Structure formats: structure tokens, C-alpha cells
Short mmCIF file of C-alpha atoms and ligand atoms in Angstrom, two decimals:
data_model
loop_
_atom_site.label_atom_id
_atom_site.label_comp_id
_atom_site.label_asym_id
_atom_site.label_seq_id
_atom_site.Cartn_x
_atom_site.Cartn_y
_atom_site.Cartn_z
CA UNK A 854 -3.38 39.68 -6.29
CA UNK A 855 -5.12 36.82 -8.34
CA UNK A 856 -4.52 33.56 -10.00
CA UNK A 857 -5.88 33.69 -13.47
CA UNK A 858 -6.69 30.47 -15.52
CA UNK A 859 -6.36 32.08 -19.00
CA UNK A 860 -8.97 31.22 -21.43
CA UNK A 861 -8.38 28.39 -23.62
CA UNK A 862 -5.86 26.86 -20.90
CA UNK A 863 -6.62 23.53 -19.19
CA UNK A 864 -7.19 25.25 -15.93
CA UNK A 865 -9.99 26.99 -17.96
CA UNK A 866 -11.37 23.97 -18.39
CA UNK A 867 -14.03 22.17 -15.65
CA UNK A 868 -13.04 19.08 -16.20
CA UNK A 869 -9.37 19.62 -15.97
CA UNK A 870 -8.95 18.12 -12.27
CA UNK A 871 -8.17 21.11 -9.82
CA UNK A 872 -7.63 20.07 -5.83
CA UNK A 873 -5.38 20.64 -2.69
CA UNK A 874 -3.26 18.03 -1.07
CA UNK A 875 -2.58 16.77 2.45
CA UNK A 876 -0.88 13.47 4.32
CA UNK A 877 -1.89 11.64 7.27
CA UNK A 878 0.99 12.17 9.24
CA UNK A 879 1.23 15.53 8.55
CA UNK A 880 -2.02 17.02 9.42
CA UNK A 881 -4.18 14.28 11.69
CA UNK A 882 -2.30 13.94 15.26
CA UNK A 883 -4.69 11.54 17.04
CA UNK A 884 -1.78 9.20 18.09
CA UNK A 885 -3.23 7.33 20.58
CA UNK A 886 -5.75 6.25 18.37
CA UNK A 887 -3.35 4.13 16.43
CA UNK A 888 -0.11 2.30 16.09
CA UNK A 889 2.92 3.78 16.28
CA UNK A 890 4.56 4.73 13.09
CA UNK A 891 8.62 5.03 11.70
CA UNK A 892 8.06 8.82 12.16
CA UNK A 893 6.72 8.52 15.90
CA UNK A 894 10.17 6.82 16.60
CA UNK A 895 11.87 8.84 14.46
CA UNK A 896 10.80 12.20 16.06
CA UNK A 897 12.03 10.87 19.53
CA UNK A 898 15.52 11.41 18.77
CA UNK A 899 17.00 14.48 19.28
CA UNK A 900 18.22 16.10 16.85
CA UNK A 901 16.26 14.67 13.98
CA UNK A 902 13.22 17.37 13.56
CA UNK A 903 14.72 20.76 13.37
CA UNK A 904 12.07 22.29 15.68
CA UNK A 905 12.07 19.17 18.14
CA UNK A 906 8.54 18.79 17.37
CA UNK A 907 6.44 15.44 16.58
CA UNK A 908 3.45 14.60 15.13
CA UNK A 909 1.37 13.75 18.06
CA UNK A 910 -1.27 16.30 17.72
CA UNK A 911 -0.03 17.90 14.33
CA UNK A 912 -3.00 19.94 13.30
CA UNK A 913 -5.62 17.92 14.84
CA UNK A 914 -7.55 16.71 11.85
CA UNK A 915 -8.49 13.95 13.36
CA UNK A 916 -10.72 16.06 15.61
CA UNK A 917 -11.48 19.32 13.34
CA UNK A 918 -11.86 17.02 9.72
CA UNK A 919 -15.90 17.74 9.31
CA UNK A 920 -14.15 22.05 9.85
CA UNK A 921 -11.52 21.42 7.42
CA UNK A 922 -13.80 19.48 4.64
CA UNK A 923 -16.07 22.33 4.97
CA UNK A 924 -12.69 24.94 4.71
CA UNK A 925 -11.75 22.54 1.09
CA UNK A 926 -15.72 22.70 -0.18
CA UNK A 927 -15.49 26.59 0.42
CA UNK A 928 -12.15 26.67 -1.90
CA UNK A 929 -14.62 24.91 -5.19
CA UNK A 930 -11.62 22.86 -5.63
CA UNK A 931 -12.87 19.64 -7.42
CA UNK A 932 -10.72 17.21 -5.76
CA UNK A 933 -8.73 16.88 -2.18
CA UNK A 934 -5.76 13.96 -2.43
CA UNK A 935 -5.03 12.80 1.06
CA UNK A 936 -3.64 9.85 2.80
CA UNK A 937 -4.51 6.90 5.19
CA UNK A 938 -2.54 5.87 7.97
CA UNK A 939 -1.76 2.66 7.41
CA UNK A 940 -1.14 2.13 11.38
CA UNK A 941 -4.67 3.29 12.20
CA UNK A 942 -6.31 0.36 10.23
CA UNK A 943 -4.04 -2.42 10.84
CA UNK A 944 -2.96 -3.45 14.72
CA UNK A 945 0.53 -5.04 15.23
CA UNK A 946 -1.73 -8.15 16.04
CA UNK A 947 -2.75 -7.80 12.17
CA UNK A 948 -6.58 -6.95 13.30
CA UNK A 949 -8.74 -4.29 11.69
CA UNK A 950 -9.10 -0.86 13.71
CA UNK A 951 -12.60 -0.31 12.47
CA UNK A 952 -12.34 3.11 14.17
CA UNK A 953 -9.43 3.77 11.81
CA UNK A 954 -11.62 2.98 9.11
CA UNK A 955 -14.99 4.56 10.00
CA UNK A 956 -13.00 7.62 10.69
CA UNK A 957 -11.86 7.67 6.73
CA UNK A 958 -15.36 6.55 5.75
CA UNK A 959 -16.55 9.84 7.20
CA UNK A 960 -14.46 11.93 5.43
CA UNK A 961 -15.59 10.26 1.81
CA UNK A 962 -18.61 10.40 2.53
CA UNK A 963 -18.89 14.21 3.70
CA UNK A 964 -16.46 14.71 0.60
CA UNK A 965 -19.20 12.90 -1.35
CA UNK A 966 -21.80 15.58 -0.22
CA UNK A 967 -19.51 18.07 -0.87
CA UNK A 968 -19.37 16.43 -4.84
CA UNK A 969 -15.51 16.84 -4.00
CA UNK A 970 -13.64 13.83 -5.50
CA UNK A 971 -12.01 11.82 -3.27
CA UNK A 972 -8.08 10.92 -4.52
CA UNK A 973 -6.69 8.43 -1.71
CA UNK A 974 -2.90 7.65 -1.40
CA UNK A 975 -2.63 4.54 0.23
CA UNK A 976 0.58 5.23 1.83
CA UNK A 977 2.67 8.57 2.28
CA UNK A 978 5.79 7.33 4.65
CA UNK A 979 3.89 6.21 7.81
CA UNK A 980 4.97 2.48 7.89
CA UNK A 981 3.44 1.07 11.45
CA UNK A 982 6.71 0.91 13.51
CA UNK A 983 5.82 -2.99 14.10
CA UNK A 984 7.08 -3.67 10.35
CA UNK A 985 9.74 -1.61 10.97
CA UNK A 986 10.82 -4.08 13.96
CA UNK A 987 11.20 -6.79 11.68
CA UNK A 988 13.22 -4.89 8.82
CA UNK A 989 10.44 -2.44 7.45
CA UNK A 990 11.38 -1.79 3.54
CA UNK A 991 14.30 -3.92 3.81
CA UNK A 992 12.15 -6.86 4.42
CA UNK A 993 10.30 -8.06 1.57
CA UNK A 994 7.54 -9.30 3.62
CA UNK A 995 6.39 -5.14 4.40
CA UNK A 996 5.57 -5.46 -0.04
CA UNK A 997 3.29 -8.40 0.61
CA UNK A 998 1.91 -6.92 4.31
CA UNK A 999 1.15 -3.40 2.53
CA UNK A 1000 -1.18 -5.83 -0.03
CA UNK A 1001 -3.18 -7.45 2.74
CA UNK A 1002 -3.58 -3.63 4.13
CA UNK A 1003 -4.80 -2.32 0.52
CA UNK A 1004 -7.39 -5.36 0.40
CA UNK A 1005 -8.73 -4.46 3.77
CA UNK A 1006 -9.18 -0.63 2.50
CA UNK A 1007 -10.67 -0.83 -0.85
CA UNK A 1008 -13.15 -3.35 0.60
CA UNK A 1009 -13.68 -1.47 2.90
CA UNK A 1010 -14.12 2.22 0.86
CA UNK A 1011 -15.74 0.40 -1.90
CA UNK A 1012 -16.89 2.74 -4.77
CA UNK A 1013 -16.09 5.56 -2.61
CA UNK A 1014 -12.88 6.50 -3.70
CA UNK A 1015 -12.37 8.30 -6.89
CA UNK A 1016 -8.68 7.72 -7.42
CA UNK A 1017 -5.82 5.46 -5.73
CA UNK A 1018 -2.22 5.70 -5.71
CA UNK A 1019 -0.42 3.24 -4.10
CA UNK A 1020 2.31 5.36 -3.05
CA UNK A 1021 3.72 8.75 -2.22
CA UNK A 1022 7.37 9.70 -3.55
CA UNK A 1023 9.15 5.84 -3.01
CA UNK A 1024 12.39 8.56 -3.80
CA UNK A 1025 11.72 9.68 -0.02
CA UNK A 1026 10.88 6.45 1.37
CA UNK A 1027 13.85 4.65 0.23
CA UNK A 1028 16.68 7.34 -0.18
CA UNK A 1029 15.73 9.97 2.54
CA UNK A 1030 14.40 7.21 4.92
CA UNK A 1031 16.70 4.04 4.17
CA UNK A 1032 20.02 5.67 2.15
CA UNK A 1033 21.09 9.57 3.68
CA UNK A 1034 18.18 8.98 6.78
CA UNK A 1035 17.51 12.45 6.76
CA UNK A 1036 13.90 10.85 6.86
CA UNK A 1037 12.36 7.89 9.24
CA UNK A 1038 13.45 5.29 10.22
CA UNK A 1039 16.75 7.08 9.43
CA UNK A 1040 19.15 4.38 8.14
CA UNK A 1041 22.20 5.18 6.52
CA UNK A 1042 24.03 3.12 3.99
CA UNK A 1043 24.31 2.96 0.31
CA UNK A 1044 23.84 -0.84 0.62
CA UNK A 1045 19.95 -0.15 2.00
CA UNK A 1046 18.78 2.27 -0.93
CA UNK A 1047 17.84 0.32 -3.94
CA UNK A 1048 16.71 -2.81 -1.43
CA UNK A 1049 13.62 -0.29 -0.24
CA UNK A 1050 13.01 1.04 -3.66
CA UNK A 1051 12.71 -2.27 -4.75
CA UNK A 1052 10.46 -3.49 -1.98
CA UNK A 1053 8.67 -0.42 -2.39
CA UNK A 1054 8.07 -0.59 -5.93
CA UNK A 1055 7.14 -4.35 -5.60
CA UNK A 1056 4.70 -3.40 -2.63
CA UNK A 1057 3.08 -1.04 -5.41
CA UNK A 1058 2.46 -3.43 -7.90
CA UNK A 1059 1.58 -5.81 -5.32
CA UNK A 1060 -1.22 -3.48 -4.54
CA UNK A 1061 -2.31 -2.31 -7.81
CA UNK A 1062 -3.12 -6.48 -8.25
CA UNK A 1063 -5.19 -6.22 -5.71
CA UNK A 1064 -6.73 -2.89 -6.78
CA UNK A 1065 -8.00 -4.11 -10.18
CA UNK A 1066 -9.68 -7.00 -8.12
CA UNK A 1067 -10.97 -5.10 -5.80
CA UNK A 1068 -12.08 -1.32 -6.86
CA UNK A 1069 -11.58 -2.12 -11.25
CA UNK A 1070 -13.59 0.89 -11.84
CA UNK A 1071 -11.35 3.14 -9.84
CA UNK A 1072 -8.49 4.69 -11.59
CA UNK A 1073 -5.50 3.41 -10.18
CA UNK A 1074 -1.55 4.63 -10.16
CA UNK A 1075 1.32 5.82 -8.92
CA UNK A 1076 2.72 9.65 -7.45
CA UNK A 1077 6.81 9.62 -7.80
CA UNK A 1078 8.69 12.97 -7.06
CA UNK A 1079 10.93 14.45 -9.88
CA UNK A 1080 13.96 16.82 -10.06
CA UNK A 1081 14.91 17.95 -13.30
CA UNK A 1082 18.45 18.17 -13.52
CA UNK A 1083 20.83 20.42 -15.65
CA UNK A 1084 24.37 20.49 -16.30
CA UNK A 1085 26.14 23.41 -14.20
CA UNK A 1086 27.82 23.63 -16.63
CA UNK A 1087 29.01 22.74 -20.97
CA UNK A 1088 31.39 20.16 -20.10
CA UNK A 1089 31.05 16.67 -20.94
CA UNK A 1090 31.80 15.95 -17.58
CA UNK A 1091 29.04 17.69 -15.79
CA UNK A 1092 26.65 16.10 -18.89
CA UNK A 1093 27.64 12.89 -17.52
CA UNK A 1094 27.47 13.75 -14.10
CA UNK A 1095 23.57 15.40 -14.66
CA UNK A 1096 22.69 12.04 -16.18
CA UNK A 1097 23.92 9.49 -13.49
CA UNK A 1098 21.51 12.07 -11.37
CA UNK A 1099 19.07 11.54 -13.27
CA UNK A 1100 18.84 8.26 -13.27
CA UNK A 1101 19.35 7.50 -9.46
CA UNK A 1102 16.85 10.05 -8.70
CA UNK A 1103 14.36 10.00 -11.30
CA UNK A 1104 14.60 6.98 -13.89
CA UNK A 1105 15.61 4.47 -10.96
CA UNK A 1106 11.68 5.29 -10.24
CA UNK A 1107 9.64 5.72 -12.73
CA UNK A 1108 11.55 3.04 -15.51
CA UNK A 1109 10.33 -0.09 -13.82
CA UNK A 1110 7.11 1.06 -13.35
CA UNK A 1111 6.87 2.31 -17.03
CA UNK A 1112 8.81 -0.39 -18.86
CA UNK A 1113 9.87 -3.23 -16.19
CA UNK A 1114 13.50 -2.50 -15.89
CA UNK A 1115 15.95 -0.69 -13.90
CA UNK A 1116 18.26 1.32 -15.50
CA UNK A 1117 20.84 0.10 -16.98
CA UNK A 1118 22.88 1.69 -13.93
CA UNK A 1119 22.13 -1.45 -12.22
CA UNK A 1120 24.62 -3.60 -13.98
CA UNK A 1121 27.38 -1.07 -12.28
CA UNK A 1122 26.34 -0.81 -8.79
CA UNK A 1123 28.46 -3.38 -6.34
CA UNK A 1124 26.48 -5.85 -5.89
CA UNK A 1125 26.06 -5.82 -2.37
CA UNK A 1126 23.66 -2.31 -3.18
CA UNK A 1127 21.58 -4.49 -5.05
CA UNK A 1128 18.82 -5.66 -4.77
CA UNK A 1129 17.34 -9.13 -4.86
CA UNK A 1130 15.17 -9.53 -7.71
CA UNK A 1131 12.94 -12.64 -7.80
CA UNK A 1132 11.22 -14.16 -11.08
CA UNK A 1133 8.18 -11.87 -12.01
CA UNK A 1134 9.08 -9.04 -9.74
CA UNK A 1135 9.37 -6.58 -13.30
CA UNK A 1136 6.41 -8.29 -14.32
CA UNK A 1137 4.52 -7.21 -11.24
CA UNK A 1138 5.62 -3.67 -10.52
CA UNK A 1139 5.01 -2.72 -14.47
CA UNK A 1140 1.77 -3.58 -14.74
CA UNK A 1141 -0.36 -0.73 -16.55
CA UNK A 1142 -1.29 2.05 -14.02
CA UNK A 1143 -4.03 4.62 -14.95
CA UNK A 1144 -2.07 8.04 -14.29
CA UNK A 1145 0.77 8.82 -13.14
CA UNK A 1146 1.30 11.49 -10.44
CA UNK A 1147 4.15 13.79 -10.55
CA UNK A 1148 5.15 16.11 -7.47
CA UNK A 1149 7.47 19.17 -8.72
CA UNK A 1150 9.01 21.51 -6.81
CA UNK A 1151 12.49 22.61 -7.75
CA UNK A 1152 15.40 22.01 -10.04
CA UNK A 1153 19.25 21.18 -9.68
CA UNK A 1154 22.19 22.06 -11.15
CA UNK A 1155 24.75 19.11 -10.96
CA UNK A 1156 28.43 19.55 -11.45
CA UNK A 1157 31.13 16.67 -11.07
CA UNK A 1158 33.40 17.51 -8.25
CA UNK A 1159 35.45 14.56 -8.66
CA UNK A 1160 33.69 13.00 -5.67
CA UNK A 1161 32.08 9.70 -6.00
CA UNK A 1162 28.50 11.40 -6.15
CA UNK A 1163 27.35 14.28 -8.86
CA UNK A 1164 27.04 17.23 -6.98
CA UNK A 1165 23.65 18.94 -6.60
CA UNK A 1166 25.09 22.62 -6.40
CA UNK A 1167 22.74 24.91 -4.35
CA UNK A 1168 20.61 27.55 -5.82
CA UNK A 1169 23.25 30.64 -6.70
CA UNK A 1170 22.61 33.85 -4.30
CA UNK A 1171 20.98 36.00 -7.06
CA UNK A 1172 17.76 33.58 -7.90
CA UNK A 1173 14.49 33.67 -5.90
CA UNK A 1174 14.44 31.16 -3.69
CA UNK A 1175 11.29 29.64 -1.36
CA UNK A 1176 11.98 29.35 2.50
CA UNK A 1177 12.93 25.70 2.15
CA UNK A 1178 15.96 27.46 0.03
CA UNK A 1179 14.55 25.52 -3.04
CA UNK A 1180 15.13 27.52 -6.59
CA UNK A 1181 11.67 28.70 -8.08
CA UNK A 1182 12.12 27.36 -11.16
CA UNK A 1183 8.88 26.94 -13.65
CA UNK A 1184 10.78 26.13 -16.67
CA UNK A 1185 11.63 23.35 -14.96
CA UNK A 1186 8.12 21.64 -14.68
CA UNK A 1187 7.42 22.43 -18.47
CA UNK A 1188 10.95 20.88 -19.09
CA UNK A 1189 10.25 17.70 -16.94
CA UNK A 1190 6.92 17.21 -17.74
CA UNK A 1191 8.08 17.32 -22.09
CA UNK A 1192 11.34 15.19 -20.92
CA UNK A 1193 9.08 12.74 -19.37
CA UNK A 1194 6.66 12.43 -22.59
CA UNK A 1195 9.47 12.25 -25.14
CA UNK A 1196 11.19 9.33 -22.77
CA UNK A 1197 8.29 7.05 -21.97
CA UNK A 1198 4.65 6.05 -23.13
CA UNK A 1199 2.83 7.43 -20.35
CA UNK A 1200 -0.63 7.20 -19.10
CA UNK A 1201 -2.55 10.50 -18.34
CA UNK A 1202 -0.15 12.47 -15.73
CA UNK A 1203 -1.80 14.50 -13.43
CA UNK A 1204 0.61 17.14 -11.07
CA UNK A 1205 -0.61 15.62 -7.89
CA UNK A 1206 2.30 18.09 -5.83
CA UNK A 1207 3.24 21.93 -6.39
CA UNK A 1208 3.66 24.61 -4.29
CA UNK A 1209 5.92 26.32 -1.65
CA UNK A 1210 6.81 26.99 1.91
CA UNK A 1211 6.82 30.92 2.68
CA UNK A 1212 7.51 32.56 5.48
CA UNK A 1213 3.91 33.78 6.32
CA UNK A 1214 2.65 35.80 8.94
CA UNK A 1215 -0.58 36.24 10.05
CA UNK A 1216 -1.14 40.10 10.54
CA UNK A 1217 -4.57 41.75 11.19
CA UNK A 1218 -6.35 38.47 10.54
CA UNK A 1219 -4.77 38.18 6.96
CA UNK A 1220 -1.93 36.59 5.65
CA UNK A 1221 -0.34 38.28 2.23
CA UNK A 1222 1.75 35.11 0.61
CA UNK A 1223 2.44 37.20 -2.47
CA UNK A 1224 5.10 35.02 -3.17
CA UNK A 1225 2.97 31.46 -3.21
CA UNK A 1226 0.59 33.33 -5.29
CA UNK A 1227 3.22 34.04 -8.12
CA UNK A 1228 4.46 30.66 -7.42
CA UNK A 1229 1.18 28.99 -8.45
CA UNK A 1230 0.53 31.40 -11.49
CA UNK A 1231 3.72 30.64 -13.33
CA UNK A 1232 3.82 26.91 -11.81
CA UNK A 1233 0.10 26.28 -13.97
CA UNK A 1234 1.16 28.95 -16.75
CA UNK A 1235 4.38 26.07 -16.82
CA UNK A 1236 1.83 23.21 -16.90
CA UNK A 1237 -0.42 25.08 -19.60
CA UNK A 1238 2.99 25.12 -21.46
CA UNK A 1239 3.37 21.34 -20.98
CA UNK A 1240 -0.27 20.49 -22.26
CA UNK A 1241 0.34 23.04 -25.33
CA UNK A 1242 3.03 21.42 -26.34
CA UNK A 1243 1.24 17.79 -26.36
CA UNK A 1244 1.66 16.18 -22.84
CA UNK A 1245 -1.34 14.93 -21.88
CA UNK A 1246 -2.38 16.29 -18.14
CA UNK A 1247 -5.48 15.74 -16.20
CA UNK A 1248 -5.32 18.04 -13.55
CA UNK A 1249 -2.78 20.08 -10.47
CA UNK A 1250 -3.02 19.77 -7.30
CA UNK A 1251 -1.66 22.51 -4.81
CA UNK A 1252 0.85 21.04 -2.08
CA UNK A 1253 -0.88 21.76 1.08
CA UNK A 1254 -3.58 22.46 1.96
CA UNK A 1255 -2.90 23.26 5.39
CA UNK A 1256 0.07 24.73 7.04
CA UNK A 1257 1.42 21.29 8.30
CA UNK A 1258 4.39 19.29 9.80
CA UNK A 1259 7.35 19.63 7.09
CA UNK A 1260 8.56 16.09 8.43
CA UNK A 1261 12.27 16.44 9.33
CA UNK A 1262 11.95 20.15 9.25
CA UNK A 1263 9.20 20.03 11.93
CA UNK A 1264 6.11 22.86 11.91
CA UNK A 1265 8.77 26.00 10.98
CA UNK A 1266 8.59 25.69 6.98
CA UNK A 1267 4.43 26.75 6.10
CA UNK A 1268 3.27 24.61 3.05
CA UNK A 1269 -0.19 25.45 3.58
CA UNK A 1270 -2.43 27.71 1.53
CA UNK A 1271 -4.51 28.22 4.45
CA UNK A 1272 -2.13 28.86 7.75
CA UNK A 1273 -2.67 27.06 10.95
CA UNK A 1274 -2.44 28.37 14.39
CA UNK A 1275 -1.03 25.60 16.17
CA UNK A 1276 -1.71 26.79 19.68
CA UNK A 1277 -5.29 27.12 19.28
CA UNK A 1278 -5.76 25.52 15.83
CA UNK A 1279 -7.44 28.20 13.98
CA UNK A 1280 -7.19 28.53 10.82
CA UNK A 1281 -6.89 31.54 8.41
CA UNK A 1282 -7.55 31.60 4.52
CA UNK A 1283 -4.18 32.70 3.39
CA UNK A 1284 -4.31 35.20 0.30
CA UNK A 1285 -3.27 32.51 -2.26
CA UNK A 1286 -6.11 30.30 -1.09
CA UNK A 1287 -8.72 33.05 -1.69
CA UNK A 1288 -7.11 34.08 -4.77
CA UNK A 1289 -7.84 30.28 -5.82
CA UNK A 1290 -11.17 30.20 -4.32
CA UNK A 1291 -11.74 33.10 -6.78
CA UNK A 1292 -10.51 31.70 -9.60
CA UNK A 1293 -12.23 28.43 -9.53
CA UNK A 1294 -15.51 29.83 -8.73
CA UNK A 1295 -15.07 31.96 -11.89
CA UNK A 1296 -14.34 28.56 -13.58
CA UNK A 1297 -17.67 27.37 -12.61
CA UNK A 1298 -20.01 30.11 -13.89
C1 GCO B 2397 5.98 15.07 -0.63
C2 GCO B 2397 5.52 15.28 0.51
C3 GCO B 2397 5.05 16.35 1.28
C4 GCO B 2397 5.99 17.43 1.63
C5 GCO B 2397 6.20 18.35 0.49
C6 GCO B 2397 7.12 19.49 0.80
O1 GCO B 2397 5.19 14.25 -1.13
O2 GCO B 2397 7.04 15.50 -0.97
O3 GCO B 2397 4.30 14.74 0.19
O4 GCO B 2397 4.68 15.58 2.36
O5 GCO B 2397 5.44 18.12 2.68
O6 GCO B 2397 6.75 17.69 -0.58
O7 GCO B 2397 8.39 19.04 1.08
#
């Protein structure tokens, strides 16, 4: 089976941005070379990662990084998006870890030979477990610490960093992590949800200050996670109920950014769910950004139950479904990516998050993920859609590149386009990723 990118479409096109996508915590391992982290602590009690697992050794990038830069060059991909630990270059003392950074400085610069552009997220949910001690996203000190970590970084990287965002789906961070605590550190309260978005958000625009002092020729922004939502059903009620979705999940996040305000939601929360805002906190977390990045995966329907909450329904028996049980739904990034141009002057979006967990086998030395293949076909047919219709898109990137841990979900749920033996950490070109290889390499002739 192949991926085609159909003449005349922006994945035609060579300088339409095409890359794969990892995170530190999910792939590196190498634990004793840094601080401990909110998932470290989190994955020590039982009962939080499905499989009992941890991400001590993960898939051992830290030791096997020059093999898998040389697995990403063989793909021609143009770009590889991946994270730093943010607890392997700052010590709980607040010193520099220069093995932390040289380690990173490695991998740009053997990306560099490669002529593979280097997109760095600055953080993607691996808060040092020292900040976490003294309140983590609840504290408004972690926005200003997360600034002094972003100057030590881009001086640090210099010019060798392509693209920055600041940070990785502040929807997980703040809601998984600090609201339901399905994710690290695994607080629950309604009252601690919009108090680590908005330290989150601040800690963003914090750091974009100090990356147009530090790196102003490198384009700078944001990746947030969307769910488009649709009514379950005609009723006025489930309208309503689609919308209040909507904007705790998806407007809550990207309006402040875009236009420096919450929505107007805010005004009907109890106030002890509010945040504190302080005098040029809009100000600060608006400031332009370059691109936006937006991670799609699924849809939901939402229905009103009668229950406080709008109820996401799940994905009806009858629809294909991935192995994380999410809908496959590429209508919905077309829809999300026009709802999100109509709604908000925008800078360039690029997808920096697509793609699927399967359940893959490796058989013979091959693994068939038929299904991830489809996936990404009609996932970039959905994006060519987007850009037809006027949205303005720089590139996709593939979520992962390597089989990897699924967080909460542990190493069952494969991600990867290229699956990972995690006994002996071998690695096998899954079909999707040679299908890609393929198709970018015809892209380059
Ligand atoms: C995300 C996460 C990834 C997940 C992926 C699948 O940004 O959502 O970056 O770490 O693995 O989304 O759930």
C-alpha cells in the first residue's frame, strides 16, 4: 500500500514542511542522568500506568539517538519536532547540566548534517518534580522558572534550532495532569484546572519574551491539541452543550493566546476555579506567535445528560475506531482546521500531531499497519482539503515516530511508524513508514 501526495496538493510541494514527531519522556529513558520529573513520581503509583511500566529506560534514545537520526534521515522527512527535558538541563540546585545540553547539541547538529530541520518543543509535560514540590503549575513561580530554563536553552542552541514552541498541548498539562489527573502529577479538582492553564499559558508568553531576545530569527509559537466537537444530536440542548465543550477544551486555549482573553465562560465559573489574573498577564501570553501548531486526532459527539458536564459520548459500535478506541474521523481535521480560520486571525498553522495507535505486530521481520497507512492518506487528503479551501498550512507532522510510552497507557498502545522492540530495542520500519519514505523521496526528484 502507498501514501500518495497528489499533484498540485501541498504535500506535493517541497517546501510544504513534512516531519515525524517524538517527546523526551517518551522515547529517551536515561533517568539517572537527570532530575526527576512529575511523570517519574507519577509512574510509582500503582495503578496509574495501565501496563505498570515507567519511563526509566523507555526506548533508550538517549543511548541509540546517532541510530535513530540516521532511521529519520533514511525516511527524507524534512523536519523531526522533538522535545527537551527540562529536568536534564536544570538541577533542583538551579545549575546547568551541561551534559543535558551537549547531549541535545548533538542531536542538532547531526540533524544539521542530515539538512533535517530541527523543530524543538521546549516542554512536553516533564516538569522537574522539584517544582512540583513547591506547587508545580499551581505556583506561579514554575511560569517565571520555565523562562530562566528557555534563556539557558536558546543561548545555549543558538541558531541551531529551526523552530520553537514553547509548549506541548497546555489542555493535557492542566486538565489531564491538574483537573481529572488521569495525567502527572495527578491532581484532582475543578478548583486546580484553569489555575495551571493560566500559569501555563503565562509561562508561554513568558518564554516567547525571551525567545524574540534571544533566537529573533527563529520562528517561534505555540502546539495546543484540538477536538472538534458536534452535537449528538438537533436539539438546542446538545448545541449548547457542544459549545460549553468547546470552549473549555478548545477556546479556553487558544483565545488568550490569539486575542488576550478568556472566554467569556470565565465570568460564570465560581470563583474559587479561577484563576488569579495579574495586570499584563493578557498582554503577555498574546503576544504575536509565528505558527501555531495543531495536534488532531479524533472527534466527539457531545450530548447534555443533564449532568453538570456535556457529555463526550463514545464512538458508536459501527465506526472504525484506532486501538486507543478514538473515532477515525478526517472530516473532522478539515472541519477544525476551517472552524479555526473563520474564528480567529491566525498565523501560519502547521499540523505538528496526527496519527494513530494500531495494534501492530511484527511478523517475518515486517509489520503491515494497513490501517495507519489509510489513516495518514485521508488525514493529509483532509489537510489538502483545509489548504483548498483557504487555510493557510505550512506543513504535517506524523505523531510518532517511534513506537513509544503512551504516558498513562504505558508501552501497550504503538504510536510509532517504525515499531520498537523493547526487550532488545530493535527497531523495524513499519509499512506506513516505508510507504512515507516512498512518497517523499518521489517528492524530491
Ligand atoms: C500529545 C502527545 C503525545 C501522545 C499522542 C497520542 O501531544 O498528545 O504529544 O505525547 O503520545 O498525542 O496520545
Amino acid at each position: 500500500m502507498d501514501i500518495t501526495a497528489k499533484p498540485g496538493s501541498p504535500f506535493a510541494d517541497p517546501s510544504f514542511t513534512i516531519g515525524v514527531a517524538t517527546s523526551s519522556f517518551q522515547i529517551e529513558g536515561g533517568a539517572d542522568g537527570r532530575e526527576p520529573c512529575i511523570w517519574d513520581t507519577f509512574c510509582e503509583q500503582p495503578g496509574k500506568i495501565a501496563d505498570g511500566s515507567h519511563g526509566l529506560h523507555a526506548c533508550d534514545h538517549i543511548n541509540l539517538w546517532k541510530d535513530d537520526i540516521a532511521l529519520i534521515a533514511s525516511l527524507n522527512v524534512d523536519a523531526y519536532r522533538f522535545s527537551i527535558s527540562w529536568p536534564r538541563i536544570i538541577r533542583a540546585d538551579g545549575s546547568v547540566n551541561q551534559d543535558g545540553l551537549s547531549f541535545y547539541i548533538g542531536i542538532l547538529d547531526t540533524l544539521a548534517q542530515h539538512n533535517i530541520k530541527a523543530y524543538v518543543t521546549l516542554y512536553h509535560w516533564d516538569l522537574p518534580q522539584y517544582l512540583e514540590d513547591k506547587g508545580g503549575w499551581l505556583n506561579r513561580e514554575t511560569a517565571y522558572a520555565f523562562a530562566d530554563y528557555v534563556d539557558v536553552v536558546t543561548k545555549a542552541f543558538g541558531d541551531k534550532v529551526y523552530s520553537y514552541a514553547t509548549l506541548n498541548e497546555p489542555f493535557c498539562s492542566a486538565y489531564l495532569g491538574y483537573e481529572v489527573g488521569v495525567h502527572a502529577p495527578g491532581k484532582v479538582g475543578k478548583e486546580y484546572g484553569k489555575k495551571a492553564v493560566h500559569h501555563l499559558l503565562l509561562a508561554h508568553g513568558l518564554g516567547m519574551k525571551v525567545l524574540r531576545k534571544n533566537v529573533p530569527e527563529t520562528e517561534s509559537g505555540i502546539v495546543l491539541n484540538f477536538t472538534p466537537f458536534y452535537p449528538a444530536s438537533d436539539s438546542d440542548k446538545d448545541k449548547t452543550a457542544t459549545k460549553l465543550a468547546h470552549d473549555h477544551f478548545n477556546d479556553w486555549y487558544i483565545r488568550p493566546i490569539i486575542e488576550g482573553e478568556y472566554p467569556g465562560l470565565l465570568d460564570t465559573l465560581p470563583p474559587e476555579h479561577c484563576p488569579l489574573i495579574e495586570d499584563g498577564d493578557m498582554e503577555t501570553i498574546s503576544q504575536p506567535i509565528d505558527f501555531l501548531g495543531v495536534n488532531y486526532y479524533t472527534r466527539a459527539k457531545v450530548q447534555d445528560d443533564g449532568g453538570e458536564d456535556p457529555k463526550q459520548l463514545d464512538p458508536p459500535e459501527e465506526c472504525e475506531k484506532t486501538a486507543m478506541g478514538w473515532e477515525v474521523y478526517p472530516q473532522g481535521l478539515t472541519d477544525l482546521l476551517l472552524q479555526l480560520h473563520n474564528d480567529y486571525r491566525l498565523p501560519p498553522l502547521l499540523i505538528t500531531e496526527n496519527g494513530l495507535a494500531s495494534d501492530d505486530h511484527l511478523i517475518d521481520g515486517a509489520v503491515n499497519d494497513e490501517q495507519r497507512i489509510r489513516y495518514l492518506q485521508t488525514h493529509m487528503d483532509a489537510v489538502t482539503e483545509a489548504v483548498n479551501q483557504g487555510v493557510n498550512i505550512t506543513g504535517y507532522f506524523v505523531w510518532s515516530l517511534l513506537d513509544n510510552f503512551e504516558w498513562a497507557l504505558g508501552y501497550e498502545k504503538r504510536f510509532g511508524i517504525v515499531y520498537v522492540d523493547y526487550e532488545t530495542q530493535k527497531r523495524t520500519l513499519k509499512a506506513s513508514a516505508l510507504a512515507l519514505r516512498d512518497m517523499l523521496a518521489n517528492r524530491k526528484k
